[in-house]
């Protein structure tokens, strides 16, 4: 139109418009002085964009992470400058190490005050640099569209990760002519390395000659939305597949070629046989030290094929003899076309033999206990029965996390939300909020320890206010159990500061008007779980479990995967 | 343990202040010191080049270069041994003027070492020398007895014998974005 007048908008409004352009429906955050103009716009746009007020900024980041993990979209968290911004750091670090797409927006003091130690000024760009995929400080409103578009593009593309955008208060007020264009590329950034077909052919030849091949898959399968491609590869090749903690749920638990978990508290066979396989096919995983144990003795006999999107992961910890760069969504189908199906009967029998030992030595005691005290394992089994493996299981960090990941059953992908690389206690409760909002039709069950629960317990307020129907299970052993276990095994039972005198968790939940129940007897457990799952409201269940139980198998720090202990 | 070698890391970047912090953090968290560091405009407009010299194992430097290249604003990073590059450092020496006139050796030293006199004032004169580390170092040691008022040496600047191909990378990006 010829006489169309330009209609300038404020930087703050532009931020909201950018979020809407990027398809954001939900953001988590906490207001304060330096971000008030944006909150004011949120108020005006509340029909289009829902803002969830968490009770702490850390909660906002974990909720955004939980949302991202179940929805596959970018999570958004927002905070004010200074303490608001620094409270985001743990969640950002968690998202960085677990490759979770997240955009954090922080307010900042006005640009003329930068560097003057102004009220609530903090160098959040400096602080967040080592834990972000990218960050940027906006000081002029005109920068907003391009930078926000770039932020979302970077957060979600390639190997995803957190991006932090800091916006000075004057830029939020400044008026400018808004127009938006989605980011299609950044010239210094290659999100998707191109696939080298020659490498795929070479890898396939190697795989076809293998007698004892093993697949270890990680979260790359989920992040790459390659679950179907992965399943086809596993089924076509007939190769036993095992998972890292973040890969969990990408292949159904009961899939005949799913042979369990690797790593510190993983299954016996997958760990021991890592040092017996002849070809190790790593798919979207990064050989974290919790997976490999001592690198000097890790899979030295194996030829390693590594399907990986991030070139920096190639031969970082474990030498990749056949690196296959690219998204596994692309590389897996190519590989599937070239691999021959084989039975590997003797090799699979070895997994079965190890499993039989693990069942006898560990799993029976965990899941079919005969002793009086309740075990964490039987709680998870009870939940499996009730949800038929269709729930999203969100876990915190500690013994309950390992037990939940070992025993929870899954029939669909994107169902395991846990803090893997950072091991952030306090993750689960806020992450469960986001997980539920990211997958509203699904049952979301948070499994949390009594320690970690108290790190972010204030998020019960968020749950109450938003009527978020998450099911919260606290496995209460009155201990920082995982640390106590290490003290028992490696520090001669000197239980330094790991015993807790806990409050009445049921009363606390009820204080937030959340239905709550405590169970301490085996005969009450199943009924309690049923009541909880049947509820269409938030529900809190405390299970008092045996205080000094340990999680096994275990690879002690620095030990070899094949020296995994059963007791 | 594998042997430590001197490597020159060249990083082509978008002009970005925040990047310095990002790059140094990568070295810091692995306790790797810079033997020298310099940054300047590169052959391409708006593209900067960092030159960092480190002493590392080959596998260590490879991993660090992978981490650097992973940063969004880094276009490309390389590492090279001394044999693969042409490199120089510059040094400035400030000496009392009286010694220049009193000690004839100094004049010879300057001549022999192909150093240049940049400035002469009644109080002091400033000598500049560009060369390898041992050359600028030799002159420093030689001048010290005559009262070296100030000494400074730049970071290494270096150019590779092989071609870097940065323009090609940038052009291929342009091409992709047209499609
Ligand atoms: C924020 C944070 N602080 C400390 C730790 C170290 N840590 C790991 S597990 C654990 C104990 C967790 O106790 P609890 O939440 O009760 O779970 P449990 O192991 O008893 O199941 C601690 C303290 C951590 N992972 N995160
Ligand atoms: Mg506990």
XYZ file of C-alpha atoms and ligand atoms in Angstrom:
773
model
C 0.000 0.000 0.000
C 1.308 3.333 -0.967
C 0.498 5.456 1.992
C 1.032 2.715 4.532
C 2.475 4.417 7.590
C 5.274 2.786 9.424
C 4.111 1.774 12.824
C 7.034 1.667 15.192
C 6.899 -0.669 18.159
C 9.034 -0.930 21.259
C 11.914 -3.349 21.645
C 9.936 -5.092 24.360
C 6.989 -5.665 22.062
C 9.369 -6.777 19.338
C 10.700 -9.497 21.635
C 7.173 -10.872 22.031
C 6.524 -10.630 18.309
C 9.741 -12.545 17.646
C 8.694 -15.280 20.076
C 5.363 -15.559 18.284
C 7.097 -15.654 14.891
C 9.160 -18.575 16.188
C 6.021 -20.454 17.184
C 6.558 -20.068 20.920
C 3.406 -20.640 22.934
C 4.794 -21.010 26.389
C 7.579 -19.378 28.327
C 8.824 -19.787 31.862
C 10.186 -16.918 33.846
C 10.346 -14.491 36.706
C 10.010 -10.712 36.457
C 12.175 -7.929 37.848
C 13.242 -4.348 37.216
C 15.367 -4.772 34.123
C 12.849 -6.873 32.244
C 9.639 -5.085 33.218
C 8.961 -3.591 29.781
C 8.869 -7.112 28.317
C 6.578 -8.325 31.087
C 4.310 -5.403 30.361
C 4.049 -6.579 26.765
C 3.476 -10.161 27.924
C 0.462 -8.829 29.760
C -0.904 -7.356 26.532
C -0.149 -10.475 24.535
C -1.420 -12.925 27.154
C -3.960 -14.349 24.703
C -1.188 -15.453 22.367
C 1.613 -16.344 24.702
C 1.403 -18.042 28.074
C 3.917 -17.085 30.689
C 4.407 -19.502 33.556
C 5.675 -17.867 36.697
C 8.012 -20.342 38.339
C 9.083 -19.827 41.925
C 12.768 -19.495 41.139
C 14.620 -18.738 37.915
C 16.409 -22.086 38.089
C 12.959 -23.635 37.959
C 12.222 -21.635 34.815
C 15.226 -23.112 33.025
C 14.479 -26.681 34.094
C 10.830 -26.282 33.116
C 11.928 -24.966 29.732
C 14.219 -27.997 29.434
C 11.467 -30.433 30.374
C 9.209 -28.763 27.825
C 11.862 -29.035 25.140
C 12.557 -32.669 25.916
C 8.975 -33.884 25.596
C 7.777 -31.518 22.854
C 10.914 -31.423 20.714
C 10.510 -27.629 20.531
C 12.749 -24.890 21.867
C 12.165 -24.109 25.553
C 12.148 -20.452 26.551
C 13.092 -19.011 29.941
C 13.139 -15.389 30.958
C 14.614 -13.504 33.907
C 15.633 -10.098 35.084
C 19.221 -8.881 35.322
C 21.659 -9.615 38.149
C 20.379 -12.335 40.484
C 17.614 -13.294 38.054
C 20.174 -13.935 35.363
C 22.663 -15.743 37.601
C 19.886 -18.013 38.852
C 19.543 -19.282 35.292
C 23.111 -20.479 35.062
C 22.652 -24.011 36.443
C 19.837 -24.744 34.013
C 21.807 -23.295 31.114
C 24.810 -25.455 31.980
C 22.518 -28.456 32.217
C 21.006 -27.711 28.811
C 24.451 -27.216 27.302
C 25.837 -30.542 28.424
C 22.622 -32.410 27.582
C 22.157 -30.610 24.219
C 18.722 -29.224 25.037
C 17.386 -26.481 22.762
C 16.633 -23.472 24.936
C 16.553 -19.706 24.527
C 17.029 -17.629 27.666
C 16.167 -13.963 27.661
C 17.548 -11.742 30.387
C 16.945 -8.074 31.075
C 19.991 -5.906 31.574
C 20.594 -2.449 33.005
C 20.338 0.438 30.568
C 23.256 0.590 28.155
C 24.630 3.865 29.509
C 25.009 2.133 32.894
C 26.863 -0.914 31.575
C 30.169 -1.319 33.339
C 29.269 1.077 36.148
C 28.349 -1.585 38.733
C 24.772 -0.378 38.487
C 22.016 -1.894 40.587
C 21.530 -5.523 39.532
C 24.130 -5.288 36.817
C 25.918 -8.538 36.257
C 28.051 -9.609 33.347
C 25.753 -12.448 32.337
C 27.363 -12.617 28.915
C 30.727 -13.277 30.543
C 29.229 -15.660 33.067
C 27.214 -17.652 30.563
C 29.807 -17.810 27.782
C 31.316 -21.188 28.683
C 27.896 -22.800 29.128
C 26.013 -21.491 26.098
C 26.049 -22.525 22.492
C 25.846 -18.826 21.699
C 25.055 -15.613 23.545
C 24.609 -11.958 22.667
C 23.837 -8.666 24.336
C 21.342 -6.440 22.543
C 21.753 -2.713 23.188
C 19.671 -1.357 20.292
C 16.074 -2.291 19.519
C 16.850 -2.546 15.820
C 19.053 -5.577 16.512
C 16.191 -7.552 18.036
C 14.608 -9.299 15.018
C 17.842 -10.542 13.521
C 19.368 -11.609 16.831
C 16.225 -13.366 18.065
C 15.878 -15.205 14.759
C 19.509 -16.252 15.017
C 19.043 -17.323 18.642
C 16.239 -19.751 17.792
C 18.018 -21.014 14.723
C 21.183 -21.758 16.675
C 19.370 -23.273 19.668
C 17.451 -25.784 17.571
C 19.744 -26.598 14.666
C 22.570 -29.102 14.476
C 23.479 -30.304 17.911
C 20.960 -28.268 19.919
C 21.887 -26.184 22.923
C 21.114 -23.145 25.038
C 21.384 -19.572 23.758
C 21.236 -16.544 26.016
C 20.108 -13.134 24.816
C 20.669 -10.226 27.187
C 18.687 -7.045 26.441
C 19.392 -3.687 27.972
C 16.429 -1.864 29.393
C 16.765 1.093 27.032
C 16.645 -1.264 24.049
C 13.362 -2.623 25.425
C 11.876 0.868 25.481
C 13.293 2.074 22.180
C 10.864 2.332 19.268
C 11.691 1.022 15.824
C 10.089 -0.375 12.685
C 9.683 -4.088 13.164
C 9.965 -6.664 10.482
C 10.848 -10.305 10.912
C 12.655 -12.800 8.831
C 13.504 -16.297 9.984
C 17.170 -17.156 10.120
C 18.192 -19.648 7.461
C 21.871 -19.837 8.173
C 24.861 -18.274 9.858
C 27.901 -18.200 7.621
C 30.395 -19.265 10.276
C 28.231 -22.141 11.512
C 27.714 -25.543 9.924
C 24.865 -27.210 11.826
C 24.736 -30.294 9.654
C 28.020 -31.619 8.354
C 27.487 -33.247 5.002
C 27.324 -36.988 4.987
C 30.282 -38.843 3.528
C 28.775 -41.808 1.690
C 32.182 -43.439 1.346
C 32.433 -43.614 5.108
C 28.990 -45.193 5.288
C 30.006 -47.854 2.787
C 33.214 -48.572 4.651
C 31.335 -48.784 7.943
C 28.768 -51.143 6.441
C 31.480 -53.434 5.114
C 33.052 -53.563 8.526
C 29.718 -54.214 10.232
C 28.873 -57.008 7.832
C 32.103 -58.792 8.690
C 31.651 -58.445 12.428
C 31.011 -61.466 14.607
C 30.226 -59.636 17.830
C 28.952 -56.171 16.931
C 27.247 -53.946 19.461
C 25.314 -50.713 19.029
C 25.395 -48.036 21.725
C 22.881 -45.331 21.108
C 22.492 -41.986 22.820
C 20.226 -38.986 22.785
C 21.308 -38.147 19.247
C 18.676 -40.612 18.046
C 15.958 -38.643 19.857
C 17.314 -35.185 19.041
C 17.691 -36.218 15.418
C 14.067 -37.474 15.416
C 15.524 -40.688 14.045
C 13.772 -43.280 16.207
C 12.191 -45.014 13.207
C 15.418 -44.983 11.230
C 17.239 -46.338 14.250
C 14.771 -49.134 14.800
C 15.000 -50.092 11.141
C 18.784 -50.224 11.401
C 18.696 -52.375 14.520
C 16.091 -54.748 13.118
C 17.664 -55.032 9.680
C 21.093 -55.740 11.060
C 19.981 -57.860 14.025
C 22.716 -56.281 16.148
C 22.244 -56.058 19.931
C 21.669 -52.456 20.954
C 22.326 -50.810 24.307
C 21.676 -47.273 25.488
C 23.168 -44.427 27.426
C 20.975 -42.784 30.045
C 19.928 -40.016 27.660
C 19.208 -42.435 24.854
C 16.643 -44.194 27.023
C 13.167 -44.602 25.500
C 14.276 -44.125 21.872
C 13.746 -47.879 21.386
C 11.001 -49.582 23.434
C 12.254 -51.350 26.548
C 10.802 -54.662 25.435
C 12.226 -54.572 21.933
C 13.998 -57.924 21.492
C 17.223 -56.213 20.440
C 17.230 -53.753 23.337
C 19.806 -55.244 25.682
C 19.932 -52.576 28.343
C 21.987 -49.698 29.643
C 25.701 -48.994 29.612
C 27.521 -46.918 32.159
C 28.248 -46.638 35.842
C 24.969 -48.195 37.006
C 24.030 -49.768 33.716
C 23.413 -53.421 33.072
C 26.019 -56.084 33.619
C 26.124 -57.555 30.115
C 26.291 -54.304 28.121
C 29.197 -53.074 30.228
C 31.194 -56.287 30.352
C 30.591 -57.053 26.685
C 31.701 -53.591 25.614
C 35.124 -55.048 26.202
C 34.324 -58.146 24.145
C 32.630 -56.766 21.037
C 34.584 -56.607 17.800
C 32.733 -53.679 16.248
C 31.229 -50.940 18.361
C 28.681 -48.784 16.580
C 28.086 -45.564 18.496
C 25.007 -43.661 17.383
C 24.522 -40.095 18.603
C 26.404 -40.508 21.845
C 29.569 -38.942 23.171
C 31.442 -41.503 25.311
C 30.975 -39.637 28.564
C 33.232 -40.886 31.366
C 30.168 -42.225 33.185
C 29.705 -44.477 30.163
C 33.301 -45.476 29.501
C 34.867 -45.856 32.918
C 38.630 -46.037 32.478
C 39.368 -45.002 28.890
C 42.692 -46.839 28.872
C 40.829 -50.133 29.067
C 37.654 -49.181 27.212
C 36.747 -51.282 24.160
C 40.375 -51.458 23.084
C 39.659 -54.624 21.078
C 36.852 -53.000 19.099
C 36.806 -51.157 15.814
C 34.667 -48.107 16.446
C 32.093 -46.676 14.050
C 30.770 -43.335 15.291
C 27.646 -41.753 13.805
C 27.749 -38.201 15.099
C 26.496 -34.745 14.209
C 29.143 -32.825 16.161
C 32.638 -33.030 14.632
C 34.145 -32.077 17.991
C 32.939 -35.378 19.444
C 34.802 -37.463 16.901
C 37.759 -39.148 18.613
C 37.404 -36.817 21.602
C 37.358 -39.622 24.163
C 37.350 -42.816 22.138
C 39.095 -43.085 18.796
C 36.596 -43.449 15.965
C 38.077 -45.686 13.284
C 35.110 -44.991 11.043
C 33.590 -41.621 11.834
C 30.313 -40.972 10.022
C 29.575 -37.285 10.367
C 26.057 -36.009 9.884
C 22.603 -36.404 11.328
C 21.821 -40.033 12.123
C 18.448 -39.420 10.511
C 20.372 -39.340 7.222
C 23.207 -41.729 7.921
C 21.191 -44.550 9.500
C 18.980 -45.265 6.471
C 22.057 -45.357 4.226
C 23.691 -47.803 6.580
C 20.519 -49.861 6.863
C 20.463 -50.288 3.096
C 23.943 -51.783 3.155
C 23.908 -54.058 6.195
C 23.064 -57.735 6.056
C 20.853 -59.326 8.633
C 22.608 -61.773 10.899
C 21.456 -63.707 13.924
C 24.533 -63.347 16.141
C 22.999 -66.119 18.241
C 26.087 -66.987 20.307
C 26.848 -63.352 20.883
C 23.308 -62.576 22.000
C 23.447 -65.613 24.247
C 26.323 -63.944 26.090
C 24.085 -60.974 26.829
C 21.403 -63.357 28.062
C 23.882 -65.193 30.277
C 25.031 -61.961 31.852
C 21.439 -60.888 32.319
C 20.658 -64.115 34.109
C 23.464 -63.383 36.557
C 22.294 -59.797 37.027
C 18.723 -60.925 37.647
C 19.849 -63.338 40.291
C 22.384 -61.081 41.964
C 20.728 -57.677 41.683
C 17.397 -57.358 39.935
C 15.416 -59.849 41.993
C 16.443 -58.132 45.214
C 15.542 -54.724 43.762
C 12.209 -55.582 42.231
C 10.907 -58.633 44.104
C 12.165 -57.863 47.578
C 11.626 -60.248 50.433
C 13.043 -58.037 53.169
C 10.765 -55.735 55.081
C 11.927 -52.341 53.815
C 10.436 -51.016 50.594
C 12.874 -50.785 47.710
C 13.034 -48.047 45.115
C 12.933 -50.741 42.447
C 9.536 -52.079 43.470
C 8.081 -48.581 43.330
C 9.240 -48.224 39.732
C 7.865 -51.660 38.887
C 4.551 -50.618 40.438
C 4.492 -47.504 38.271
C 5.297 -49.574 35.169
C 2.357 -51.828 35.906
C 0.012 -48.927 36.335
C 1.127 -46.806 33.379
C 1.979 -49.725 31.061
C 5.217 -47.981 30.217
C 3.429 -45.138 28.520
C 4.327 -42.414 31.018
C 6.986 -39.755 30.766
C 9.360 -40.456 33.617
C 11.218 -37.423 34.926
C 14.010 -38.115 37.347
C 16.211 -36.087 39.617
C 19.756 -37.102 40.491
C 20.893 -39.843 42.801
C 20.059 -43.441 43.606
C 16.394 -43.050 42.676
C 17.476 -41.757 39.251
C 19.620 -44.772 38.547
C 16.949 -47.157 39.804
C 14.267 -45.398 37.768
C 16.326 -45.472 34.585
C 17.248 -49.115 35.162
C 13.706 -50.334 35.786
C 11.270 -47.926 34.179
C 9.701 -49.347 31.037
C 9.023 -47.300 27.962
C 6.906 -47.858 24.910
C 7.547 -44.485 23.275
C 10.370 -42.080 22.683
C 10.934 -38.728 24.405
C 9.704 -40.295 27.614
C 12.776 -40.128 29.786
C 13.642 -36.684 31.105
C 16.658 -36.599 33.352
C 19.695 -34.489 34.043
C 22.438 -36.636 32.575
C 25.655 -34.770 31.907
C 25.429 -32.221 34.687
C 23.652 -34.368 37.276
C 21.689 -31.418 38.595
C 19.817 -32.135 41.809
C 16.625 -30.112 41.850
C 16.039 -30.738 38.146
C 13.070 -33.068 38.314
C 10.246 -31.101 39.894
C 10.460 -28.069 37.575
C 11.397 -30.264 34.604
C 8.237 -32.302 35.213
C 6.164 -29.123 34.957
C 7.668 -28.387 31.560
C 7.445 -32.029 30.500
C 3.717 -32.069 31.229
C 3.120 -28.786 29.400
C 5.157 -30.060 26.461
C 3.107 -33.271 26.322
C -0.212 -32.404 27.980
C -1.903 -35.622 26.942
C 0.676 -37.805 28.564
C 1.055 -39.051 32.086
C 4.112 -37.414 33.634
C 5.617 -39.012 36.706
C 8.511 -37.362 38.501
C 10.714 -39.645 40.576
C 12.685 -37.570 43.046
C 14.943 -38.122 46.037
C 14.265 -36.459 49.353
C 17.439 -34.408 48.905
C 16.930 -33.098 45.400
C 13.250 -32.490 46.037
C 14.157 -29.911 48.641
C 16.379 -28.048 46.199
C 13.432 -26.857 44.109
C 10.460 -27.775 46.297
C 9.075 -24.252 45.900
C 7.911 -25.218 42.415
C 4.956 -26.899 44.110
C 3.623 -23.357 44.003
C 3.880 -23.326 40.215
C 2.149 -26.699 40.021
C -0.636 -25.557 42.294
C -1.185 -22.244 40.536
C -1.275 -23.792 37.066
C -3.033 -27.003 38.086
C -0.286 -28.907 36.286
C -1.292 -32.532 36.660
C 2.133 -33.982 37.330
C 2.554 -36.962 39.598
C 5.337 -36.484 42.089
C 6.914 -39.482 43.739
C 9.513 -38.817 46.417
C 11.558 -41.880 47.267
C 12.485 -40.939 50.773
C 15.479 -42.665 52.305
C 16.297 -39.776 54.656
C 19.701 -39.666 53.050
C 21.579 -38.103 50.216
C 21.571 -41.693 49.200
C 23.987 -41.773 46.322
C 26.635 -39.896 48.262
C 25.989 -42.102 51.277
C 26.515 -45.149 49.085
C 29.937 -43.845 48.044
C 30.766 -43.069 51.654
C 29.845 -46.616 52.553
C 31.862 -48.175 49.768
C 34.839 -45.862 49.483
C 35.029 -43.813 52.693
C 34.623 -46.509 55.363
C 31.031 -45.611 56.146
C 31.898 -42.119 57.329
C 28.506 -40.585 56.594
C 29.602 -36.955 56.543
C 26.594 -34.687 56.129
C 24.437 -37.068 54.165
C 21.744 -37.877 56.699
C 18.758 -35.585 56.643
C 16.058 -34.865 59.149
C 13.237 -34.306 56.757
C 10.057 -32.291 57.142
C 6.598 -33.735 56.723
C 6.477 -33.772 52.920
C 2.804 -34.703 52.815
C 1.858 -31.694 54.908
C 3.964 -29.458 52.686
C 2.216 -30.747 49.553
C -1.148 -30.294 51.221
C -0.113 -26.755 52.117
C -0.030 -26.186 48.364
C -3.450 -27.867 48.095
C -1.949 -30.845 46.301
C -3.445 -34.245 47.101
C -0.847 -36.219 48.942
C -0.202 -39.561 50.493
C 2.615 -41.343 52.307
C 3.330 -45.057 52.019
C 5.708 -47.054 54.124
C 4.264 -50.574 53.896
C 4.472 -52.915 50.932
C 0.811 -53.829 51.098
C -0.201 -50.194 50.569
C 2.079 -49.461 47.661
C 0.116 -50.645 44.631
C -3.077 -49.007 45.770
C -1.291 -45.734 46.409
C 0.254 -45.777 42.944
C -3.106 -46.558 41.380
C -4.769 -43.690 43.221
C -2.034 -41.356 42.103
C -2.145 -42.380 38.445
C -5.954 -42.340 38.424
C -6.010 -38.742 39.593
C -6.369 -36.081 36.918
C -4.843 -33.508 39.208
C -1.370 -32.992 40.553
C -0.588 -35.660 43.086
C 2.170 -36.184 45.604
C 3.259 -39.598 46.826
C 5.983 -40.084 49.379
C 7.356 -43.594 49.608
C 9.519 -44.279 52.635
C 12.128 -46.667 51.339
C 14.912 -48.622 52.930
C 17.441 -46.122 54.210
C 20.734 -47.761 53.423
C 20.133 -49.598 50.184
C 22.707 -49.422 47.407
C 22.491 -49.259 43.644
C 24.236 -52.045 41.784
C 25.779 -52.975 39.418
C 28.388 -50.263 39.712
C 31.569 -49.335 37.902
C 33.682 -47.618 40.541
C 35.258 -44.364 39.294
C 38.364 -45.089 37.284
C 37.603 -48.801 36.932
C 37.182 -50.578 33.670
C 33.669 -51.266 32.313
C 34.391 -54.971 32.505
C 35.220 -54.683 36.211
C 31.666 -53.667 36.998
C 30.682 -54.804 40.495
C 27.503 -56.722 41.218
C 27.765 -56.047 44.939
C 53.156 -39.512 27.286
C 53.132 -38.135 23.783
C 55.553 -35.393 22.952
C 54.732 -31.721 23.216
C 55.146 -29.763 20.013
C 54.778 -26.102 19.284
C 51.644 -25.504 17.217
C 50.307 -22.341 15.665
C 46.535 -22.221 15.820
C 44.888 -19.897 13.280
C 41.283 -18.992 13.833
C 39.187 -17.126 11.281
C 36.265 -15.419 12.974
C 33.464 -12.994 12.533
C 34.364 -9.700 14.149
C 33.059 -10.414 17.577
C 34.266 -9.134 20.913
C 32.590 -11.882 22.894
C 34.561 -14.476 21.020
C 37.834 -13.724 22.779
C 36.281 -14.781 26.074
C 34.824 -17.907 24.501
C 38.114 -18.934 22.947
C 40.255 -18.258 25.987
C 37.782 -20.227 28.141
C 38.407 -23.280 25.971
C 42.123 -23.097 26.798
C 41.627 -22.074 30.413
C 39.508 -25.025 31.369
C 42.180 -27.387 30.072
C 45.006 -25.483 31.777
C 46.701 -24.677 28.510
C 48.760 -21.507 28.377
C 49.137 -19.357 25.317
C 52.793 -19.033 24.376
C 51.662 -16.093 22.321
C 48.460 -14.560 21.111
C 47.623 -11.995 18.498
C 44.606 -10.908 16.541
C 44.134 -8.787 13.479
C 42.154 -8.202 10.334
C 42.532 -11.052 7.844
C 42.705 -11.043 4.043
C 38.879 -10.976 3.922
C 36.915 -7.869 4.856
C 35.209 -8.161 8.248
C 36.889 -11.457 8.958
C 39.358 -11.506 11.799
C 42.199 -13.849 12.421
C 43.487 -14.999 15.781
C 46.933 -16.536 15.992
C 47.639 -18.544 19.120
C 50.827 -20.444 19.802
C 50.681 -23.379 22.191
C 52.812 -26.286 23.201
C 50.688 -29.419 23.111
C 50.425 -32.975 21.941
C 49.053 -33.468 18.457
C 45.901 -35.134 19.785
C 45.447 -32.329 22.331
C 45.724 -29.587 19.742
C 43.396 -31.418 17.378
C 40.703 -31.649 20.037
C 41.118 -28.024 21.019
C 40.813 -26.914 17.413
C 37.631 -29.007 17.121
C 36.218 -27.230 20.163
C 37.189 -23.828 18.775
C 35.691 -24.535 15.403
C 32.468 -25.581 17.095
C 31.917 -22.013 18.320
C 29.244 -20.312 16.287
C 31.265 -17.243 15.279
C 34.329 -19.197 14.247
C 34.508 -19.680 10.503
C 37.405 -22.095 10.511
C 40.305 -23.056 12.741
C 43.565 -24.741 11.792
C 46.709 -25.882 13.522
C 50.156 -26.027 12.008
C 53.681 -26.886 12.983
C 56.460 -24.336 12.545
C 57.572 -26.087 9.359
C 54.186 -25.483 7.786
C 54.123 -21.760 8.409
C 56.050 -18.594 7.805
C 56.097 -16.727 11.060
C 57.627 -13.709 12.715
C 57.535 -11.734 15.895
C 58.364 -8.085 16.422
C 60.218 -6.635 19.357
C 60.781 -3.069 20.546
C 63.749 -2.082 22.685
C 64.095 1.239 24.478
C 67.662 2.155 25.392
C 69.199 5.274 26.957
C 70.516 7.584 24.246
C 73.741 8.098 26.124
C 74.652 4.435 25.621
C 74.127 4.662 21.876
C 76.731 7.394 21.629
C 79.080 6.079 24.300
C 79.092 2.417 23.370
C 80.014 1.927 19.720
C 79.216 -1.801 20.078
C 75.553 -0.973 20.190
C 75.627 0.573 16.776
C 77.306 -2.553 15.453
C 74.814 -4.759 17.202
C 71.952 -2.947 15.552
C 73.567 -3.169 12.173
C 74.510 -6.838 12.509
C 71.103 -7.900 13.692
C 69.277 -6.005 10.948
C 67.330 -4.074 13.537
C 65.927 -0.632 12.785
C 66.072 2.489 14.832
C 62.543 3.790 15.095
C 63.011 6.914 17.175
C 65.872 8.837 18.606
C 65.417 11.513 21.252
C 67.944 13.175 23.556
C 66.958 10.765 26.368
C 66.332 7.461 24.648
C 66.146 5.662 21.370
C 63.821 2.862 20.281
C 64.978 -0.082 18.212
C 62.675 -2.438 16.355
C 63.513 -5.924 15.270
C 61.383 -8.489 13.493
C 62.396 -12.109 13.290
C 62.299 -15.456 15.003
C 62.096 -15.684 18.756
C 65.775 -16.547 19.190
C 66.787 -13.527 17.101
C 64.775 -10.958 19.013
C 65.853 -12.700 22.185
C 69.512 -12.547 21.237
C 69.290 -8.809 20.782
C 67.494 -8.427 24.087
C 70.230 -10.302 25.903
C 72.873 -8.282 24.092
C 71.306 -4.931 24.957
C 70.574 -5.726 28.583
C 74.039 -4.783 29.918
C 73.611 -1.316 28.400
C 70.452 -0.586 30.340
C 67.300 -1.694 28.597
C 64.650 0.797 29.712
C 61.759 -1.100 28.194
C 61.312 -4.242 26.153
C 58.253 -5.709 24.509
C 57.709 -8.515 22.059
C 54.569 -9.042 19.996
C 52.666 -12.256 19.621
C 53.576 -14.439 16.710
C 52.079 -13.554 13.385
C 52.064 -16.331 10.918
C 50.980 -17.257 7.450
C 50.649 -20.790 6.189
C 52.436 -22.248 3.229
C 49.300 -24.114 2.164
C 46.165 -22.297 1.113
C 43.490 -21.600 3.722
C 40.435 -21.469 1.485
C 38.363 -19.184 3.702
C 36.817 -17.322 0.768
C 35.682 -20.659 -0.648
C 33.976 -21.516 2.651
C 32.233 -18.165 2.730
C 31.239 -18.407 -0.921
C 29.804 -21.872 -0.489
C 27.678 -20.493 2.319
C 26.435 -17.721 0.030
C 25.712 -20.306 -2.644
C 23.771 -22.556 -0.280
C 21.676 -19.646 0.880
C 20.749 -18.714 -2.667
C 19.348 -22.190 -3.324
C 23.090 -29.581 42.848
C 23.812 -30.806 43.269
N 24.485 -30.830 44.428
C 25.128 -31.942 44.823
C 25.128 -33.064 44.051
C 25.868 -34.321 44.487
N 24.930 -35.428 44.683
C 24.714 -36.369 43.749
S 23.563 -37.473 44.191
C 23.338 -36.743 45.684
C 22.372 -37.283 46.663
C 20.974 -37.135 46.230
O 20.158 -37.431 47.328
P 18.603 -37.624 47.123
O 18.054 -36.508 46.337
O 17.973 -37.870 48.433
O 18.540 -38.898 46.204
P 18.940 -40.415 46.583
O 20.343 -40.633 46.099
O 18.827 -40.575 48.063
O 17.970 -41.221 45.831
C 24.179 -35.635 45.805
C 24.267 -34.800 47.010
C 24.432 -32.976 42.823
N 24.408 -33.989 41.961
N 23.775 -31.856 42.475
Mg 17.539 -39.631 49.416
